[in-house]
Structure formats: C-alpha cells, structure tokens
CSV table of C-alpha atoms and ligand atoms in Angstrom, one decimal:
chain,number,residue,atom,x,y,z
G,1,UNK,CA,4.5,26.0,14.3
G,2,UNK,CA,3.4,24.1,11.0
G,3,UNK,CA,-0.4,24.2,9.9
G,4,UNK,CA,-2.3,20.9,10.5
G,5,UNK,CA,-1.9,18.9,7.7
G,6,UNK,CA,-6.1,16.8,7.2
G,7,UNK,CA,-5.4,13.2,6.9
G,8,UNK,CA,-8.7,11.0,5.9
G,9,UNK,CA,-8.7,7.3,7.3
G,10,UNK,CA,-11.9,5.4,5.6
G,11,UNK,CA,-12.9,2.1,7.2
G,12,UNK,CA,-11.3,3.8,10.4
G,13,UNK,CA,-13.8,1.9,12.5
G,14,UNK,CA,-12.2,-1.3,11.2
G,15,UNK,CA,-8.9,-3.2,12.4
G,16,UNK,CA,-6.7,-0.9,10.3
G,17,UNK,CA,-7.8,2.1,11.0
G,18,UNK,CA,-8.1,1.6,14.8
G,19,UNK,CA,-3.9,1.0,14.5
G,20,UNK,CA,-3.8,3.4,12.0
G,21,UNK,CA,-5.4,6.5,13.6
G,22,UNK,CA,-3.1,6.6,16.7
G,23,UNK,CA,0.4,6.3,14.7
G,24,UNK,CA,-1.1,9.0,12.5
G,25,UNK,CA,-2.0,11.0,16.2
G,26,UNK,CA,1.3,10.1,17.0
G,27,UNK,CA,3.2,11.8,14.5
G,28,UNK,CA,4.8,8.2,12.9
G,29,UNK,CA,3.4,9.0,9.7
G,30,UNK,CA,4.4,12.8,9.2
G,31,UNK,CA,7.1,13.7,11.8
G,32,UNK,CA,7.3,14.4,15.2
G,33,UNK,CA,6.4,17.9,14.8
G,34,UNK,CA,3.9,17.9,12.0
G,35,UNK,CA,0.0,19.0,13.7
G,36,UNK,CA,-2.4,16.6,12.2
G,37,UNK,CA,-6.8,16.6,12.2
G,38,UNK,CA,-7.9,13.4,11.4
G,39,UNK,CA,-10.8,12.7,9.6
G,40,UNK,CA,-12.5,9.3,10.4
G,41,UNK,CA,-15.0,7.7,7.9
G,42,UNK,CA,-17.2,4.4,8.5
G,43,UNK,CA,-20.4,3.4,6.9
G,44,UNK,CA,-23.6,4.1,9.2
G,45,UNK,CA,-24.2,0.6,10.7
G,46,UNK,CA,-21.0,0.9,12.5
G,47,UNK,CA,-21.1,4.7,13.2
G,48,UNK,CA,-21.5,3.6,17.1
G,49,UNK,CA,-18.4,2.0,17.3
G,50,UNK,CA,-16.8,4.7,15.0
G,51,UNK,CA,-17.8,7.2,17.9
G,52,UNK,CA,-16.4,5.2,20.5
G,53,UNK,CA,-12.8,5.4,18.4
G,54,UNK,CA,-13.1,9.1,18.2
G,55,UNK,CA,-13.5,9.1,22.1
G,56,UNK,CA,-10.1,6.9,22.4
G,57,UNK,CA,-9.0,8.5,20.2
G,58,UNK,CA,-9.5,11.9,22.5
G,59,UNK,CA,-8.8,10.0,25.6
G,60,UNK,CA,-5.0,9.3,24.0
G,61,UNK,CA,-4.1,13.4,24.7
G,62,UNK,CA,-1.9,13.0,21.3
G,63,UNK,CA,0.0,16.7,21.9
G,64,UNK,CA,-0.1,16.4,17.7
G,65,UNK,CA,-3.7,16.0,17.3
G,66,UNK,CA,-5.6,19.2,16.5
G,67,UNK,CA,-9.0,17.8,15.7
G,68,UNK,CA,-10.8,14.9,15.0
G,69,UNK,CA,-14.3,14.5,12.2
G,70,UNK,CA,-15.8,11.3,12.4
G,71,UNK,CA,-18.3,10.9,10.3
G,72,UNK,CA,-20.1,8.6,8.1
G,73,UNK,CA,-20.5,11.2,5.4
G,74,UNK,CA,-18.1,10.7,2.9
G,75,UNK,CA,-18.3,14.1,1.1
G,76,UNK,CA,-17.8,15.8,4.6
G,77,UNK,CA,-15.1,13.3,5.3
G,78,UNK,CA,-13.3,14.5,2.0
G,79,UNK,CA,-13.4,18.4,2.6
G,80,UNK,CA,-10.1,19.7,2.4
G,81,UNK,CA,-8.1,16.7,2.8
G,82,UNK,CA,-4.1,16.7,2.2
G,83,UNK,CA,-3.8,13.0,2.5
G,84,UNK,CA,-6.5,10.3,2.3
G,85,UNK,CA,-5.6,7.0,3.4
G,86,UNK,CA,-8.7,4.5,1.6
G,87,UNK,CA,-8.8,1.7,3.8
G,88,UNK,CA,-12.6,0.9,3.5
G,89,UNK,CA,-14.4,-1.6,1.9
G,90,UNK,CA,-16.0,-4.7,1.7
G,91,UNK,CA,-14.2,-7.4,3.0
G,92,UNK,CA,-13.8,-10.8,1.3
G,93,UNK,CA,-15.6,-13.5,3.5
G,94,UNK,CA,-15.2,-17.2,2.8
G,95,UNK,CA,-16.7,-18.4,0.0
G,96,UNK,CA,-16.5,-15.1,-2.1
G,97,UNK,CA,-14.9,-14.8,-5.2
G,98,UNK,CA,-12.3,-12.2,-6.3
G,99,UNK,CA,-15.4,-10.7,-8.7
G,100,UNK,CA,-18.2,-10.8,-5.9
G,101,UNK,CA,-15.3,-8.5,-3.5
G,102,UNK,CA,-14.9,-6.7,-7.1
G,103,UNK,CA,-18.8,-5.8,-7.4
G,104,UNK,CA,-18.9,-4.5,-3.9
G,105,UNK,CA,-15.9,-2.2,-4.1
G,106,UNK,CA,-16.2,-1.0,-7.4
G,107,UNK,CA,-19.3,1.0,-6.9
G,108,UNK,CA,-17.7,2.2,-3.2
G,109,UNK,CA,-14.5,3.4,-4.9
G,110,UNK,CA,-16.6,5.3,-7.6
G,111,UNK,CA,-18.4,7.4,-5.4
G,112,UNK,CA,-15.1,7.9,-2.9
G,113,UNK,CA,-13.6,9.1,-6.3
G,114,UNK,CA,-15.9,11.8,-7.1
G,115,UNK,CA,-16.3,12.7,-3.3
G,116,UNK,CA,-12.3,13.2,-3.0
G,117,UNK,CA,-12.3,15.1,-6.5
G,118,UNK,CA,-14.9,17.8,-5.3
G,119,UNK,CA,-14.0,18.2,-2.0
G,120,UNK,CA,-10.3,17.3,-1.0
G,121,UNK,CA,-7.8,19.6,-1.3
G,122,UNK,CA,-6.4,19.9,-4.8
G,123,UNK,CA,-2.4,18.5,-4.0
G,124,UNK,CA,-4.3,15.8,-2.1
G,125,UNK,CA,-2.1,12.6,-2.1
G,126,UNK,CA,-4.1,9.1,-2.4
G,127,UNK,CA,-3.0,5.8,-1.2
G,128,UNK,CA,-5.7,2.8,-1.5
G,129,UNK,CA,-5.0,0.0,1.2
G,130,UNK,CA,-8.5,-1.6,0.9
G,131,UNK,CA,-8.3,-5.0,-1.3
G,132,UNK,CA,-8.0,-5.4,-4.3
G,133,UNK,CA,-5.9,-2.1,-4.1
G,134,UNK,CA,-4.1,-1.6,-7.3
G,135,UNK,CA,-7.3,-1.9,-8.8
G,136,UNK,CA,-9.5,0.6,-6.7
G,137,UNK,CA,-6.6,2.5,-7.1
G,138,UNK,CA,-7.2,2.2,-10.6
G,139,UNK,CA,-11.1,3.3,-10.0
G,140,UNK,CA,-10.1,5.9,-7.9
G,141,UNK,CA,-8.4,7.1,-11.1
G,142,UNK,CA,-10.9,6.4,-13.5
G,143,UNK,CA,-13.4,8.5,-11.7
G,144,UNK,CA,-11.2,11.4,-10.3
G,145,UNK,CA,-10.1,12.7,-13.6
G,146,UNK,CA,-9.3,16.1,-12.2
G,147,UNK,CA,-6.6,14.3,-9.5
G,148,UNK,CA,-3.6,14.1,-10.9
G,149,UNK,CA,-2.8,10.6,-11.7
G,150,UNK,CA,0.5,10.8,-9.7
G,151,UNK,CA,-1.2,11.2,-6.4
G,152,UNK,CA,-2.8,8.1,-6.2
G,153,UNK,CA,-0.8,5.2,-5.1
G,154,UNK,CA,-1.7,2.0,-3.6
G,155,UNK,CA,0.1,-0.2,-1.0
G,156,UNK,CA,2.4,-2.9,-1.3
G,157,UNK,CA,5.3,-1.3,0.8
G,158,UNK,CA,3.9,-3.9,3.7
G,159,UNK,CA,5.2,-7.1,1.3
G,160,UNK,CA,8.3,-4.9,1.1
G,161,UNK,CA,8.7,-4.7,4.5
G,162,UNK,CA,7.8,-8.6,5.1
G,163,UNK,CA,11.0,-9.1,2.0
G,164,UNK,CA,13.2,-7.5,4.6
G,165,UNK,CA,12.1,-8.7,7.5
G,166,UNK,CA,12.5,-12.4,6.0
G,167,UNK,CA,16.1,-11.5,4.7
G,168,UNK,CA,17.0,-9.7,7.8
G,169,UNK,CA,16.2,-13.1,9.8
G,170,UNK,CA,17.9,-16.1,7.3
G,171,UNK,CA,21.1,-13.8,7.3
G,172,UNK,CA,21.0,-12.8,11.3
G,173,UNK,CA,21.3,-9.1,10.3
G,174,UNK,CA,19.0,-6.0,12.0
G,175,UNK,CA,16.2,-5.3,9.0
G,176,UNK,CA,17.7,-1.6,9.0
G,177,UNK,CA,21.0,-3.2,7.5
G,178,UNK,CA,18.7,-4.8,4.6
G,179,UNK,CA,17.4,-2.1,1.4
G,180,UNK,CA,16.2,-2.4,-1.9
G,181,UNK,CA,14.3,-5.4,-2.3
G,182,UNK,CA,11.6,-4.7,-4.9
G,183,UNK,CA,7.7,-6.2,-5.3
G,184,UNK,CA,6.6,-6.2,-8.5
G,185,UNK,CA,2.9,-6.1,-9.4
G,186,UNK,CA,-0.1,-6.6,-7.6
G,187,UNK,CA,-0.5,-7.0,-4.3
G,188,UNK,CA,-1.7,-10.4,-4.5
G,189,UNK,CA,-0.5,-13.8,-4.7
G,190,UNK,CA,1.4,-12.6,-8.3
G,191,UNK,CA,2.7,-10.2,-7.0
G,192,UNK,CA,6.9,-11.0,-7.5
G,193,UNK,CA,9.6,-10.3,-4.3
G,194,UNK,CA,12.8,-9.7,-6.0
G,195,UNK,CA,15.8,-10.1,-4.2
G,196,UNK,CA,18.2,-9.8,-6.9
G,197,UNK,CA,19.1,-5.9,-6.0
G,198,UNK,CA,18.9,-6.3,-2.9
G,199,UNK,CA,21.6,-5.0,-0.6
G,200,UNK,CA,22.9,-6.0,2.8
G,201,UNK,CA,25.1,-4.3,5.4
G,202,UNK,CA,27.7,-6.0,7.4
G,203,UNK,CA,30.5,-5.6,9.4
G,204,UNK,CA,32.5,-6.0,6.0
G,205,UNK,CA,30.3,-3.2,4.1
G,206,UNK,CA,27.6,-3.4,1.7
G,207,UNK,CA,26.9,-6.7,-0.2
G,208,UNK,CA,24.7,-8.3,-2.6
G,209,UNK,CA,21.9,-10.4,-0.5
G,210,UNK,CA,22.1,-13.2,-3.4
G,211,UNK,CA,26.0,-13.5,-2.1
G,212,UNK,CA,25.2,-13.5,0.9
G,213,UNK,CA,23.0,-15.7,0.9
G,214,UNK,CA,24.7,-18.2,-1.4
G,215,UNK,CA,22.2,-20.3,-2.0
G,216,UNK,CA,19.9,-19.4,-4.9
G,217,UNK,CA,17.1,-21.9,-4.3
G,218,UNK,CA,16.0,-20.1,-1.0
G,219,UNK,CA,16.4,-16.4,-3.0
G,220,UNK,CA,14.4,-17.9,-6.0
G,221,UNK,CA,11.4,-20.1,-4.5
G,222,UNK,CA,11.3,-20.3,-0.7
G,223,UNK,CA,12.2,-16.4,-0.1
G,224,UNK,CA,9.3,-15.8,-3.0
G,225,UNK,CA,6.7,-17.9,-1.4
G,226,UNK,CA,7.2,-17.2,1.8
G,227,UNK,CA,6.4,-13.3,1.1
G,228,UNK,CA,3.5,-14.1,-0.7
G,229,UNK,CA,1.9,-16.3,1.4
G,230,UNK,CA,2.8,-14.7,5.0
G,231,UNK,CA,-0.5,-12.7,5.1
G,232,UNK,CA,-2.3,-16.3,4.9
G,233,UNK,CA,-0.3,-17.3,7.5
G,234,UNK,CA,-0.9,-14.1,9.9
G,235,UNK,CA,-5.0,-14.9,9.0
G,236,UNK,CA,-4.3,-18.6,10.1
G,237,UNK,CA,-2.6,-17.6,13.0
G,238,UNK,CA,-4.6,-14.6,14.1
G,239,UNK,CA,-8.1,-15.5,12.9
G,240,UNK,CA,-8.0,-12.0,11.6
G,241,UNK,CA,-6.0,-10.2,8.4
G,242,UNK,CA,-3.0,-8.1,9.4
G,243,UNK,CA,-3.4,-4.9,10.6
G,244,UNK,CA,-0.6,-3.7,12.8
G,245,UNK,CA,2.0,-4.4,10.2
G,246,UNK,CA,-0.8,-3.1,7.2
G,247,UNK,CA,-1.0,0.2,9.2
G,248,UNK,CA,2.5,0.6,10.1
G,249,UNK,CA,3.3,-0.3,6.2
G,250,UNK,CA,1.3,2.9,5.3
G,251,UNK,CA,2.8,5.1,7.5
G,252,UNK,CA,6.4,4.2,5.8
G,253,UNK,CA,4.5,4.4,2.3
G,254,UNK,CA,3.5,8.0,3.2
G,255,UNK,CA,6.5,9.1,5.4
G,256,UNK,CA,8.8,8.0,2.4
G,257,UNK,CA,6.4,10.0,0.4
G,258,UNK,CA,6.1,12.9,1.3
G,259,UNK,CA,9.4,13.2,3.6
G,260,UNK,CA,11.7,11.8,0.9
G,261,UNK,CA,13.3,8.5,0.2
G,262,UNK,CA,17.2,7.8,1.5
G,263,UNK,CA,19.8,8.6,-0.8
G,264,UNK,CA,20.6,4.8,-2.5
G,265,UNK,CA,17.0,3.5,-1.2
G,266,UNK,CA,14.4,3.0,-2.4
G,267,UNK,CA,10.6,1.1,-1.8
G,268,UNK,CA,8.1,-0.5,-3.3
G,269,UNK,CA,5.1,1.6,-4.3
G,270,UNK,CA,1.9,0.8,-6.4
G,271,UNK,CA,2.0,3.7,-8.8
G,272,UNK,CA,0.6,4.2,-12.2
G,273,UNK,CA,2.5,2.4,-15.0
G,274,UNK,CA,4.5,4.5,-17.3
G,275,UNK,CA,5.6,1.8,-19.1
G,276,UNK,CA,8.7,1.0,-17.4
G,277,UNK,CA,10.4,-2.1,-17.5
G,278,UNK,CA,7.8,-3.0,-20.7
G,279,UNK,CA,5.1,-2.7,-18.1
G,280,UNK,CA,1.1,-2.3,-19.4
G,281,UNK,CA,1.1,1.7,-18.9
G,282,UNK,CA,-2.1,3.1,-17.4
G,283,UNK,CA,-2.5,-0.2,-14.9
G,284,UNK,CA,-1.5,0.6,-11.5
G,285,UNK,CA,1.1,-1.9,-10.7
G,286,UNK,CA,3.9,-1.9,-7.7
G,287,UNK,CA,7.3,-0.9,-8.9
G,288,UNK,CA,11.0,0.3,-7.4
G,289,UNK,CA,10.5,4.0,-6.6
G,290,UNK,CA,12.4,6.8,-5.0
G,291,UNK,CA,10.9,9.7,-3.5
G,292,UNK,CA,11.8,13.3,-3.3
G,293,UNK,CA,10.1,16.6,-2.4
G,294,UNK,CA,6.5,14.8,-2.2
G,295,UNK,CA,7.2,13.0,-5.8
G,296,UNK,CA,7.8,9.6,-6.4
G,297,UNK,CA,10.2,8.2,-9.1
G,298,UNK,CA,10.2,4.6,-10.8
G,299,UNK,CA,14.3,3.2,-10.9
G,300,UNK,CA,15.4,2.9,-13.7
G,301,UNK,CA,18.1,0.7,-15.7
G,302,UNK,CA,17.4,-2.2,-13.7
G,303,UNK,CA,18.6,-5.3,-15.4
G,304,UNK,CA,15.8,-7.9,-15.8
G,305,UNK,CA,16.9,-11.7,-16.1
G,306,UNK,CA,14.1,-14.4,-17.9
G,307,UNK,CA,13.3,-15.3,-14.8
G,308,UNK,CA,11.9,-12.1,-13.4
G,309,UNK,CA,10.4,-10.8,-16.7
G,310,UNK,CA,8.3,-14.1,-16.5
G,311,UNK,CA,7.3,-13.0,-12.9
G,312,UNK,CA,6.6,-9.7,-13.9
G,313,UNK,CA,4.2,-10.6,-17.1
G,314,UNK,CA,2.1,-12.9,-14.6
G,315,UNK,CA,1.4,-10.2,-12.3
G,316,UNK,CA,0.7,-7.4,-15.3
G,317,UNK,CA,-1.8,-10.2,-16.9
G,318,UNK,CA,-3.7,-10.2,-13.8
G,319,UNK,CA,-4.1,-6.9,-13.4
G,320,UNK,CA,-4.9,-6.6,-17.1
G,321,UNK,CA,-7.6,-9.6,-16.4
G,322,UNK,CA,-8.4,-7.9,-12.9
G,323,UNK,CA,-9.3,-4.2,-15.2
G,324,UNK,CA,-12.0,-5.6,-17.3
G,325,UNK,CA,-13.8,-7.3,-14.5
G,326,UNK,CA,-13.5,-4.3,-12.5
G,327,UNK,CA,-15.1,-2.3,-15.5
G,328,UNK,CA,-17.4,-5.5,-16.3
G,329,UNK,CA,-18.6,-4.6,-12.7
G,330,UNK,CA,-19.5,-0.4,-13.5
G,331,UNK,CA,-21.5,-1.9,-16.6
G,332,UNK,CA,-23.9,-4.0,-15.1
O,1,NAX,P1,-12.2,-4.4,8.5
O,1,NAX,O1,-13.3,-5.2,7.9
O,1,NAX,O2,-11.8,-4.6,9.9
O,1,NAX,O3,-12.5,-2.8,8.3
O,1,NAX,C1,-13.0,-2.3,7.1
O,1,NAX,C2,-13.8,-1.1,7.5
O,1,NAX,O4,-14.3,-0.5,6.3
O,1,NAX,C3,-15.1,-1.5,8.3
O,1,NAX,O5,-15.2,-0.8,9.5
O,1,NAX,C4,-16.2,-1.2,7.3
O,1,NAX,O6,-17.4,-0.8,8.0
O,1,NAX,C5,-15.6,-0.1,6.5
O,1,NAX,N1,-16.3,0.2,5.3
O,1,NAX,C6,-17.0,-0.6,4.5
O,1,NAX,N2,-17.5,0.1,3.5
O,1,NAX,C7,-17.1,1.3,3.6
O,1,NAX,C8,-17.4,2.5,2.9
O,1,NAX,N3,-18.1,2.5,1.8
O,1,NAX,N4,-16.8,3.7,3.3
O,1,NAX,C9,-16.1,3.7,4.4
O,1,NAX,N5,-15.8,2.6,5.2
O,1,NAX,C10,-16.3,1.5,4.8
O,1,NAX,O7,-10.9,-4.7,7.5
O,1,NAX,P2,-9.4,-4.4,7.7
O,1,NAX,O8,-8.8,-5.6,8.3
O,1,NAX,O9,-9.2,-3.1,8.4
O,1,NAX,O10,-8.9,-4.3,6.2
O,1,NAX,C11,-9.2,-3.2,5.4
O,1,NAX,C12,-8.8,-3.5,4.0
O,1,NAX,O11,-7.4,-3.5,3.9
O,1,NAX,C13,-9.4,-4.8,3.4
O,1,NAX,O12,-9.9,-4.5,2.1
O,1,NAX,C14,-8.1,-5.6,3.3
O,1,NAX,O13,-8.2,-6.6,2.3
O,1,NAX,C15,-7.1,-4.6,3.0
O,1,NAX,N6,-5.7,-5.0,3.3
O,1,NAX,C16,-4.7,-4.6,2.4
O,1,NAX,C17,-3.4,-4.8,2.6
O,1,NAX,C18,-2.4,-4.3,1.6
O,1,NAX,O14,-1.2,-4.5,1.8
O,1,NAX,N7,-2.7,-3.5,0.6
O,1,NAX,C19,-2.9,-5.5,3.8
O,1,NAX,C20,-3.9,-5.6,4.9
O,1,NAX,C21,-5.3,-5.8,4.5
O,1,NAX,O15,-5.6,-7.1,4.2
C-alpha cells in the first residue's frame, strides 16, 4: 500500500473546507487508492467548531483517512505537509474595499509563508484558493523564497469549469465532451474566458465550439460575462459564496496536477508568469497548462487575435495594480 500523502486545508472550519475535507477523505482529490492525513487549520475563535469538523470528519469512517491534526497552530499545521491547500482568510464583507481585504490577508499570507517554508515538506505543492488568490499566491512567494516558485499555484480551474459547464448547456452536449477553454488572468472580474480553442465532441467528431456555436456575439460577450459574473449570481442566490463547486474545482486543480493532464487537454491554472504570451513575468496570473509527472506546463503557440490580447493586458494591469497595493500593505 502507498504512504499517506499530508494534505493541509486552512480555513477548514469555513464553507470550503467543510466540502473540501471529505472529497480529500474520499480519495477525489488523489485517487481511490492514495491514504491521506489531513491536517485542518482554523484561527482560535472558531477552534470549537473546527473540533466538531474533526469529529465528522471521524464519524465519516473514510477507509482512506489515516489521520486527522486539527489545530489552530499554524507551524504545527505545516509539519511535513506534501500538499497545502490555503483556503483561509479574511473574508470581504459589504462595504470593504479590495485594499481593506488586501491589509488583512497580506500579513496572514506572510506568516503562512514562512510557516510552510520551515516546516512543510520540501516537494510541498501550493495552491492558494483564499481571495485575492493570485496575489497571496504571489506573497506566499515573496516570503517562501526557499519553495520553489513552481509549486505554488493558485485557483482559477473553478471559472474553467463554469466555461464548460456554460458551453456544455447552450450546445446540449455532456461537459465531458467540452475541453480546452482557457481563463486568462486573475481570478476576478478581468479575468478573460476564452472560447476561441475550445473544442467540442459530437456525434460527428471533434469541432471548434466557435462553429458550433455559430454565433459569435454569445462566444464574445454573453459567454464572457456570464462566467465572470456567475459567482455573483451563486452569492445572490445562496446568500453565501460558492463552496461546493470552489472545493470540487481544487480537487481537479490538484488531481490534474499531480496525476497528469489528458493527452490534447489542458486547464486553467494560476501559475507564475514566465512571460508567455507577452505576459508581466513574476505576477502570478492564470494561463493554459498541461500537466505531467507532478509538473505543470504553459501551452504554447497559441494564436492571440486583438481582441484577446486587449483582454489579457486588462487582467495583467490589475494584477500589476493589485502587486503594489499588496506590497503598499507589508510597508505600513
Ligand atoms: P469562510 O469565511 O466560510 O471560511 C474561511 C475560513 O478561514 C474561516 O473559518 C476563518 O476562520 C478561516 N481563517 C481566517 N483567518 C485564518 C488564518 N489566518 N488561518 C487559517 N484560517 C483562517 O470562507 P469560504 O467561503 O470558505 O471562502 C474561503 C476563501 O475562498 C475566501 O477568501 C473566498 O473569497 C475564496 N474563494 C475563492 C475562489 C476561487 O476560485 N479562487 C472561489 C470560492 C471562494 O470565493
């Protein structure tokens, strides 16, 4: 049988991480036969209710669950972790402004960054949920120096998986038959769906969704808007942020990870900017990847129209704008 591979959850006494932990317990994240301990970090004022998801969590009889650590320590949290999952943080409340979220989370991310470089285990792989990700990602980074800057991701794979979902339902197909739709950028309202790659399968093969389709005005405004906006809608809906479909989206980000990507697929992943596609390098912005033996890959040779590099450049200028207010915040 395989060792049990640590997985941190942070924030696991909040929405996500109460439908996160039992996927992970249920082996959706690593395979059906990959052992896993999961280690559970909350902050101290909610360490009662962070028991009482240990004790569900127990109660479940997961046959893949080795242990559970639930703590509110976060440098006991981080010992010898293989895969940490940040999903902590301050939330934004009403009336809070993208910099107030920013001056909570900076200093958080700081100190998770130091904890997870001293204690985690060195091949540790990263992937920051916790809003605004790309830019605690980017923190994470900043103060992790020893981490490799390849491990640490953030997520944007769940507006991937709303792109296919929306394509699968205008063109009546199952959203396994959809692939390789792309979000570029930050996971926020700049970031850009692009549905120009992506592919469909029907009974008469594989086709362009654009064909499909036929009918550019939905691929090039109401596809792109309705992406973006569908977590205000689940909020308006639900009272509440997503969470099922956040949880499940970092399963598939991790899973694709670590297991590999299907040959001719790829998802959207918020990785560290090389400076592909005349992207900012050293911003961590979503891009087209493909993974293999536990490494991702940007795609490359993708042919960018006016109308995406426009789309693109927004969301890099954000994150640009997004890095100095982020840094404004260590300064102070
Ligand atoms: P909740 O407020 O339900 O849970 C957050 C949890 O984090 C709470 O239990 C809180 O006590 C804990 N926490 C706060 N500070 C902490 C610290 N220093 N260390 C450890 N834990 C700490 O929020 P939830 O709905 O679970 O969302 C969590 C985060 O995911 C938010 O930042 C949210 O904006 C973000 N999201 C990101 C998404 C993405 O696609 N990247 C989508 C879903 C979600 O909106």
């Amino acid at each position: 049988p395989k060792d049990a591979v640590r997985i941190l959850v942070t924030g696991a006494a909040g929405q996500i991480g109460y439908a996160l932990a039992p996927m992970i317990a249920r082996g959706i994240m690593l395979g059906p036969d990959q052992p896993v301990i999961l280690h559970l970090l909350d902050i101290q004022p909610v360490a009662e209710s962070l028991k009482g998801v240990r004790m569900e969590l127990i109660d479940a009889a997961f046959p893949l669950l080795q242990g559970i650590l639930a703590t509110t320590d976060v440098n006991e949290a981080c010992k010898g972790v293989n895969i940490a999952v940040m999903v902590g943080g301050f939330p934004c409340k009403e009336g809070m402004e993208r910099r107030d979220v920013m001056h909570k989370n900076v200093p958080i991310f700081k100190a998770q960054a130091s904890a997870l470089e001293q204690h985690a285990a060195p091949d540790c792989k990263i992937l920051v949920v916790a809003n605004p990700a790309n830019t605690n990602a980017l923190i994470l980074k900043e103060f992790a120096p020893s981490i490799p800057v390849k491990n640490i991701t953030c997520l944007t794979r769940l507006d991937h998986n709303r792109a296919l979902s929306h394509i699968s339902e205008r063109l009546n197909v199952d959203v396994r038959d959809v692939k390789n739709v792309i979000i570029w950028g930050n996971h926020s309202s700049t970031q850009y769906p692009d549905a120009n790659y992506a592919i469909a399968t029907t009974d008469i093969g594989e086709k362009s969704v654009r064909e499909l389709v036929a009918d550019d005005h939905w691929i090039d405004y109401e596809y792109i808007n309705s992406v973006r906006e569908r977590g205000a809608e689940i909020i308006k809906a639900r009272k509440l942020s997503s969470a099922l479909s956040a949880a499940s989206a970092a399963c598939d980000h991790v899973h694709d990870w670590i297991i590999g990507t299907a040959k001719g697929t790829w998802v959207s992943m918020g990785v560290y900017s090389d400076g592909s596609y005349g992207i900012q390098p050293d911003i961590i912005y979503s891009f087209p990847v493909t993974c293999q033996k536990g490494e991702w890959s940007i795609v490359q040779g993708l042919k960018i129209n006016e109308f995406s590099r426009e789309k693109m450049d927004t969301s890099m200028k954000e994150l640009t704008r997004e890095e100095s207010l982020a840094y404004s915040c260590l300064n102070q």
